[in-house]
mmCIF file of C-alpha atoms in Angstrom:
data_model
loop_
_atom_site.group_PDB
_atom_site.id
_atom_site.type_symbol
_atom_site.label_atom_id
_atom_site.label_comp_id
_atom_site.label_asym_id
_atom_site.label_seq_id
_atom_site.Cartn_x
_atom_site.Cartn_y
_atom_site.Cartn_z
ATOM 1 C CA ALA A 1295 34.263 34.002 -140.804
ATOM 2 C CA GLN A 1296 37.452 32.382 -141.943
ATOM 3 C CA LYS A 1297 37.239 28.730 -142.823
ATOM 4 C CA VAL A 1298 39.595 26.081 -144.163
ATOM 5 C CA THR A 1299 38.338 22.817 -145.593
ATOM 6 C CA GLN A 1300 40.443 19.736 -146.168
ATOM 7 C CA ALA A 1301 37.930 17.334 -147.621
ATOM 8 C CA GLN A 1302 40.307 14.360 -147.662
ATOM 9 C CA THR A 1303 40.315 12.875 -144.186
ATOM 10 C CA GLU A 1304 42.701 10.049 -145.012
ATOM 11 C CA ILE A 1305 44.821 9.121 -148.016
ATOM 12 C CA SER A 1306 46.825 5.951 -148.437
ATOM 13 C CA VAL A 1307 49.242 5.394 -151.318
ATOM 14 C CA VAL A 1308 52.128 3.153 -152.163
ATOM 15 C CA GLU A 1309 55.637 4.527 -151.961
ATOM 16 C CA LYS A 1310 56.834 6.447 -155.037
ATOM 17 C CA GLU A 1311 53.341 7.449 -156.050
ATOM 18 C CA ASP A 1312 52.501 11.129 -156.376
ATOM 19 C CA VAL A 1313 49.822 12.439 -154.040
ATOM 20 C CA THR A 1314 47.934 15.734 -153.851
ATOM 21 C CA LEU A 1315 46.363 17.107 -150.700
ATOM 22 C CA ASP A 1316 43.502 19.508 -151.261
ATOM 23 C CA CYS A 1317 42.804 22.709 -149.342
ATOM 24 C CA VAL A 1318 39.964 25.154 -149.922
ATOM 25 C CA TYR A 1319 39.594 28.316 -147.884
ATOM 26 C CA GLU A 1320 37.085 31.084 -147.257
ATOM 27 C CA THR A 1321 37.952 34.622 -146.252
ATOM 28 C CA ARG A 1322 36.702 38.162 -146.750
ATOM 29 C CA ASP A 1323 40.157 39.630 -146.266
ATOM 30 C CA THR A 1324 42.028 40.886 -149.310
ATOM 31 C CA THR A 1325 45.381 40.295 -147.674
ATOM 32 C CA TYR A 1326 46.047 37.008 -145.990
ATOM 33 C CA TYR A 1327 48.550 34.193 -145.680
ATOM 34 C CA LEU A 1328 48.136 30.499 -146.292
ATOM 35 C CA PHE A 1329 50.241 27.816 -144.652
ATOM 36 C CA TRP A 1330 50.912 24.108 -144.715
ATOM 37 C CA TYR A 1331 52.132 22.250 -141.651
ATOM 38 C CA LYS A 1332 53.166 18.640 -141.191
ATOM 39 C CA GLN A 1333 52.378 16.751 -137.981
ATOM 40 C CA PRO A 1334 54.382 13.507 -137.722
ATOM 41 C CA PRO A 1335 53.479 10.870 -135.103
ATOM 42 C CA SER A 1336 55.586 12.723 -132.519
ATOM 43 C CA GLY A 1337 52.954 15.465 -132.561
ATOM 44 C CA GLU A 1338 55.030 18.556 -133.227
ATOM 45 C CA LEU A 1339 53.738 20.792 -136.011
ATOM 46 C CA VAL A 1340 56.422 21.416 -138.610
ATOM 47 C CA PHE A 1341 56.113 24.491 -140.796
ATOM 48 C CA LEU A 1342 56.360 23.733 -144.524
ATOM 49 C CA ILE A 1343 55.358 26.835 -146.447
ATOM 50 C CA ARG A 1344 53.753 30.276 -146.233
ATOM 51 C CA ARG A 1345 52.085 31.921 -149.192
ATOM 52 C CA ASN A 1346 51.025 35.574 -149.445
ATOM 53 C CA SER A 1347 47.637 36.201 -151.038
ATOM 54 C CA PHE A 1348 49.226 38.494 -153.616
ATOM 55 C CA ASP A 1349 51.661 35.862 -154.814
ATOM 56 C CA GLU A 1350 50.011 33.210 -156.949
ATOM 57 C CA GLN A 1351 53.213 31.712 -158.251
ATOM 58 C CA ASN A 1352 53.452 28.014 -157.691
ATOM 59 C CA GLU A 1353 56.330 26.897 -155.556
ATOM 60 C CA ILE A 1354 58.501 23.820 -155.645
ATOM 61 C CA SER A 1355 60.806 22.618 -152.911
ATOM 62 C CA GLY A 1356 62.403 19.292 -153.695
ATOM 63 C CA ARG A 1357 59.631 16.709 -153.911
ATOM 64 C CA TYR A 1358 57.062 19.181 -152.562
ATOM 65 C CA SER A 1359 55.076 21.616 -154.666
ATOM 66 C CA TRP A 1360 52.196 23.956 -153.961
ATOM 67 C CA ASN A 1361 49.505 25.232 -156.305
ATOM 68 C CA PHE A 1362 47.789 28.433 -155.149
ATOM 69 C CA GLN A 1363 44.724 29.476 -157.153
ATOM 70 C CA LYS A 1364 42.925 32.529 -155.863
ATOM 71 C CA SER A 1365 40.088 32.131 -158.388
ATOM 72 C CA THR A 1366 39.062 28.851 -156.770
ATOM 73 C CA SER A 1367 40.281 29.711 -153.241
ATOM 74 C CA SER A 1368 42.492 26.657 -153.222
ATOM 75 C CA PHE A 1369 46.001 25.957 -152.012
ATOM 76 C CA ASN A 1370 46.855 22.369 -152.888
ATOM 77 C CA PHE A 1371 49.960 20.474 -151.886
ATOM 78 C CA THR A 1372 51.578 17.772 -154.005
ATOM 79 C CA ILE A 1373 54.226 15.302 -152.929
ATOM 80 C CA THR A 1374 56.060 13.730 -155.838
ATOM 81 C CA ALA A 1375 57.585 10.272 -155.529
ATOM 82 C CA SER A 1376 56.261 9.837 -152.000
ATOM 83 C CA GLN A 1377 58.331 8.166 -149.312
ATOM 84 C CA VAL A 1378 57.411 6.380 -146.095
ATOM 85 C CA VAL A 1379 58.841 9.323 -144.120
ATOM 86 C CA ASP A 1380 56.141 11.524 -145.639
ATOM 87 C CA SER A 1381 53.529 9.691 -143.569
ATOM 88 C CA ALA A 1382 51.946 12.258 -141.268
ATOM 89 C CA VAL A 1383 48.906 14.446 -140.785
ATOM 90 C CA TYR A 1384 49.063 17.553 -142.947
ATOM 91 C CA PHE A 1385 47.278 20.749 -142.038
ATOM 92 C CA CYS A 1386 46.394 23.700 -144.205
ATOM 93 C CA ALA A 1387 45.896 26.980 -142.362
ATOM 94 C CA LEU A 1388 44.748 30.526 -143.057
ATOM 95 C CA SER A 1389 45.900 33.554 -141.105
ATOM 96 C CA GLU A 1390 43.495 35.976 -139.515
ATOM 97 C CA ALA A 1391 44.650 39.224 -137.973
ATOM 98 C CA LEU A 1392 43.712 39.242 -134.303
ATOM 99 C CA HIS A 1393 43.507 42.960 -133.639
ATOM 100 C CA TRP A 1394 45.070 46.088 -135.006
ATOM 101 C CA LEU A 1395 46.880 46.522 -131.704
ATOM 102 C CA ALA A 1396 48.112 42.952 -131.714
ATOM 103 C CA GLN A 1397 51.546 43.786 -133.151
ATOM 104 C CA GLY A 1398 51.364 41.359 -136.008
ATOM 105 C CA ALA A 1399 49.891 38.523 -133.986
ATOM 106 C CA GLN A 1400 47.889 36.284 -136.247
ATOM 107 C CA LYS A 1401 45.352 33.594 -135.530
ATOM 108 C CA LEU A 1402 45.814 30.512 -137.637
ATOM 109 C CA VAL A 1403 42.571 28.912 -138.709
ATOM 110 C CA PHE A 1404 43.313 25.263 -139.401
ATOM 111 C CA GLY A 1405 41.589 22.703 -141.525
ATOM 112 C CA GLN A 1406 40.785 19.351 -139.967
ATOM 113 C CA GLY A 1407 43.900 17.798 -141.467
ATOM 114 C CA THR A 1408 44.575 14.976 -143.902
ATOM 115 C CA ARG A 1409 46.194 11.813 -142.602
ATOM 116 C CA LEU A 1410 48.609 10.596 -145.249
ATOM 117 C CA THR A 1411 49.937 7.058 -145.099
ATOM 118 C CA ILE A 1412 52.691 5.978 -147.439
ATOM 119 C CA ASN A 1413 52.978 2.196 -147.642
ATOM 120 C CA PRO A 1414 56.263 0.523 -148.582
ATOM 121 C CA SER B 680 68.551 29.779 -133.994
ATOM 122 C CA GLN B 681 65.226 29.796 -132.234
ATOM 123 C CA THR B 682 64.042 26.936 -130.053
ATOM 124 C CA ILE B 683 60.770 26.387 -128.246
ATOM 125 C CA HIS B 684 60.352 24.089 -125.263
ATOM 126 C CA GLN B 685 57.264 22.714 -123.593
ATOM 127 C CA TRP B 686 56.884 20.665 -120.451
ATOM 128 C CA PRO B 687 55.770 18.320 -119.339
ATOM 129 C CA ALA B 688 55.521 16.182 -122.451
ATOM 130 C CA THR B 689 52.677 14.124 -121.052
ATOM 131 C CA LEU B 690 50.416 14.556 -118.057
ATOM 132 C CA VAL B 691 47.610 12.532 -116.511
ATOM 133 C CA GLN B 692 45.523 14.452 -114.001
ATOM 134 C CA PRO B 693 42.309 13.735 -112.079
ATOM 135 C CA VAL B 694 39.224 15.857 -112.590
ATOM 136 C CA GLY B 695 39.264 18.871 -110.285
ATOM 137 C CA SER B 696 43.035 19.055 -109.958
ATOM 138 C CA PRO B 697 45.060 22.155 -110.940
ATOM 139 C CA LEU B 698 47.140 22.465 -114.084
ATOM 140 C CA SER B 699 50.274 24.299 -115.084
ATOM 141 C CA LEU B 700 51.885 23.892 -118.500
ATOM 142 C CA GLU B 701 54.989 25.843 -119.386
ATOM 143 C CA CYS B 702 56.399 27.073 -122.661
ATOM 144 C CA THR B 703 59.699 28.883 -123.170
ATOM 145 C CA VAL B 704 61.279 30.280 -126.309
ATOM 146 C CA GLU B 705 64.993 30.789 -126.919
ATOM 147 C CA GLY B 706 66.820 32.784 -129.538
ATOM 148 C CA THR B 707 64.322 35.585 -130.151
ATOM 149 C CA SER B 708 63.120 38.688 -128.343
ATOM 150 C CA ASN B 709 59.604 40.010 -127.830
ATOM 151 C CA PRO B 710 57.865 37.180 -129.666
ATOM 152 C CA ASN B 711 54.127 36.824 -129.985
ATOM 153 C CA LEU B 712 53.158 33.692 -128.092
ATOM 154 C CA TYR B 713 50.179 31.393 -128.567
ATOM 155 C CA TRP B 714 48.470 28.435 -126.920
ATOM 156 C CA TYR B 715 46.521 26.043 -129.127
ATOM 157 C CA ARG B 716 44.599 22.907 -128.220
ATOM 158 C CA GLN B 717 44.115 19.922 -130.451
ATOM 159 C CA ALA B 718 41.297 17.660 -129.300
ATOM 160 C CA ALA B 719 41.369 14.031 -130.422
ATOM 161 C CA GLY B 720 40.593 13.696 -134.115
ATOM 162 C CA ARG B 721 40.061 17.418 -134.546
ATOM 163 C CA GLY B 722 41.910 20.440 -135.792
ATOM 164 C CA LEU B 723 43.727 23.020 -133.749
ATOM 165 C CA GLN B 724 41.971 25.792 -131.880
ATOM 166 C CA LEU B 725 43.614 28.976 -130.640
ATOM 167 C CA LEU B 726 43.103 29.433 -126.902
ATOM 168 C CA PHE B 727 45.263 32.411 -125.918
ATOM 169 C CA TYR B 728 47.780 34.761 -127.419
ATOM 170 C CA SER B 729 50.179 37.299 -125.977
ATOM 171 C CA VAL B 730 52.010 40.210 -127.588
ATOM 172 C CA GLY B 731 54.073 41.106 -124.523
ATOM 173 C CA ILE B 732 54.732 40.537 -120.822
ATOM 174 C CA GLY B 733 51.496 40.542 -118.880
ATOM 175 C CA GLN B 734 49.409 40.985 -122.038
ATOM 176 C CA ILE B 735 47.061 38.051 -122.526
ATOM 177 C CA SER B 736 44.073 37.754 -124.828
ATOM 178 C CA SER B 737 41.611 34.892 -124.766
ATOM 179 C CA GLU B 738 40.022 33.581 -127.928
ATOM 180 C CA VAL B 739 37.683 31.036 -126.417
ATOM 181 C CA PRO B 740 35.938 31.276 -123.027
ATOM 182 C CA GLN B 741 36.848 28.255 -120.995
ATOM 183 C CA ASN B 742 38.165 26.747 -117.847
ATOM 184 C CA LEU B 743 41.754 27.757 -118.587
ATOM 185 C CA SER B 744 43.895 30.855 -118.100
ATOM 186 C CA ALA B 745 47.274 31.988 -119.368
ATOM 187 C CA SER B 746 50.075 34.169 -118.069
ATOM 188 C CA ARG B 747 53.296 35.615 -119.415
ATOM 189 C CA PRO B 748 55.580 36.470 -116.509
ATOM 190 C CA GLN B 749 58.672 36.902 -118.685
ATOM 191 C CA ASP B 750 59.287 37.888 -122.293
ATOM 192 C CA ARG B 751 59.880 34.341 -123.490
ATOM 193 C CA GLN B 752 57.759 32.361 -121.036
ATOM 194 C CA PHE B 753 54.112 31.463 -121.500
ATOM 195 C CA ILE B 754 52.113 29.469 -118.954
ATOM 196 C CA LEU B 755 48.752 27.762 -119.309
ATOM 197 C CA SER B 756 46.866 27.094 -116.091
ATOM 198 C CA SER B 757 43.673 25.813 -114.615
ATOM 199 C CA LYS B 758 42.398 25.796 -111.045
ATOM 200 C CA LYS B 759 40.146 22.765 -111.576
ATOM 201 C CA LEU B 760 40.445 20.502 -114.576
ATOM 202 C CA LEU B 761 37.429 19.137 -116.423
ATOM 203 C CA LEU B 762 37.247 15.982 -118.520
ATOM 204 C CA SER B 763 36.803 18.198 -121.576
ATOM 205 C CA ASP B 764 40.223 19.767 -120.978
ATOM 206 C CA SER B 765 41.907 16.614 -122.253
ATOM 207 C CA GLY B 766 43.858 17.156 -125.444
ATOM 208 C CA PHE B 767 47.178 18.016 -127.010
ATOM 209 C CA TYR B 768 48.379 21.501 -126.089
ATOM 210 C CA LEU B 769 50.734 23.279 -128.399
ATOM 211 C CA CYS B 770 52.624 26.483 -127.772
ATOM 212 C CA ALA B 771 53.790 28.589 -130.704
ATOM 213 C CA TRP B 772 55.737 31.775 -131.352
ATOM 214 C CA SER B 773 55.932 34.312 -134.120
ATOM 215 C CA VAL B 774 57.577 37.646 -134.779
ATOM 216 C CA LEU B 775 56.287 40.620 -136.702
ATOM 217 C CA ALA B 776 58.983 40.287 -139.332
ATOM 218 C CA GLY B 777 58.058 36.678 -139.975
ATOM 219 C CA GLY B 778 54.843 37.479 -141.807
ATOM 220 C CA GLY B 779 52.739 35.663 -139.292
ATOM 221 C CA THR B 780 54.471 32.307 -139.542
ATOM 222 C CA GLN B 781 54.063 30.462 -136.271
ATOM 223 C CA TYR B 782 56.571 27.907 -135.056
ATOM 224 C CA PHE B 783 55.306 25.245 -132.732
ATOM 225 C CA GLY B 784 56.722 23.450 -129.743
ATOM 226 C CA PRO B 785 56.683 19.682 -129.181
ATOM 227 C CA GLY B 786 53.370 19.826 -127.305
ATOM 228 C CA THR B 787 51.949 18.460 -124.052
ATOM 229 C CA ARG B 788 49.504 15.581 -124.107
ATOM 230 C CA LEU B 789 47.032 16.040 -121.245
ATOM 231 C CA THR B 790 44.639 13.336 -120.126
ATOM 232 C CA VAL B 791 42.059 14.199 -117.493
ATOM 233 C CA LEU B 792 40.519 11.169 -115.792
#
């Protein structure tokens, strides 16, 4: 069965520090997608990134970067020069195809989330 | 651009009462629609998904049901709420071309007393 583990339940850092959120996944599929979502205090899940299992290139978007390593089944997320607005719960997720008739519908298997607090 | 709405935003209901949560999507056609629940301090769990009008699949047996009366409307219901139904309910949509990326609504926080 698919599984996503975010071992860090809570992280607290001071503003401007770099912080890395860990994500380890388990799957038997050869093709899959990995995601990161941000959940601010308002509760809405905000999509950050999607990574295809065939693409192991690291990605950078502003202060955010992602390190995908298939050999260790990890998809870690780093925030550089953190800011107070980065405070949120971050979820890593793995896609699982629901059914061959399901027209591309995917089930997202979520980790338990990491609560990140950035202190001024 | 696409927008997803959920209402109500918060709801407090007594045990045994009925439930109806609504989700609507704008700006896209024939989306796949999903209901997730987030229990306190826990991750998200997929409850239902739908690939078209009237087509509902359940992932977890429970006290809830879902319906899709229109292409961009998804409803979560219960005839009699249980205490264990409390949680944060999130609706999401995706399209085939989007590679499975799901976009979430603002959520409904349900408390059953």
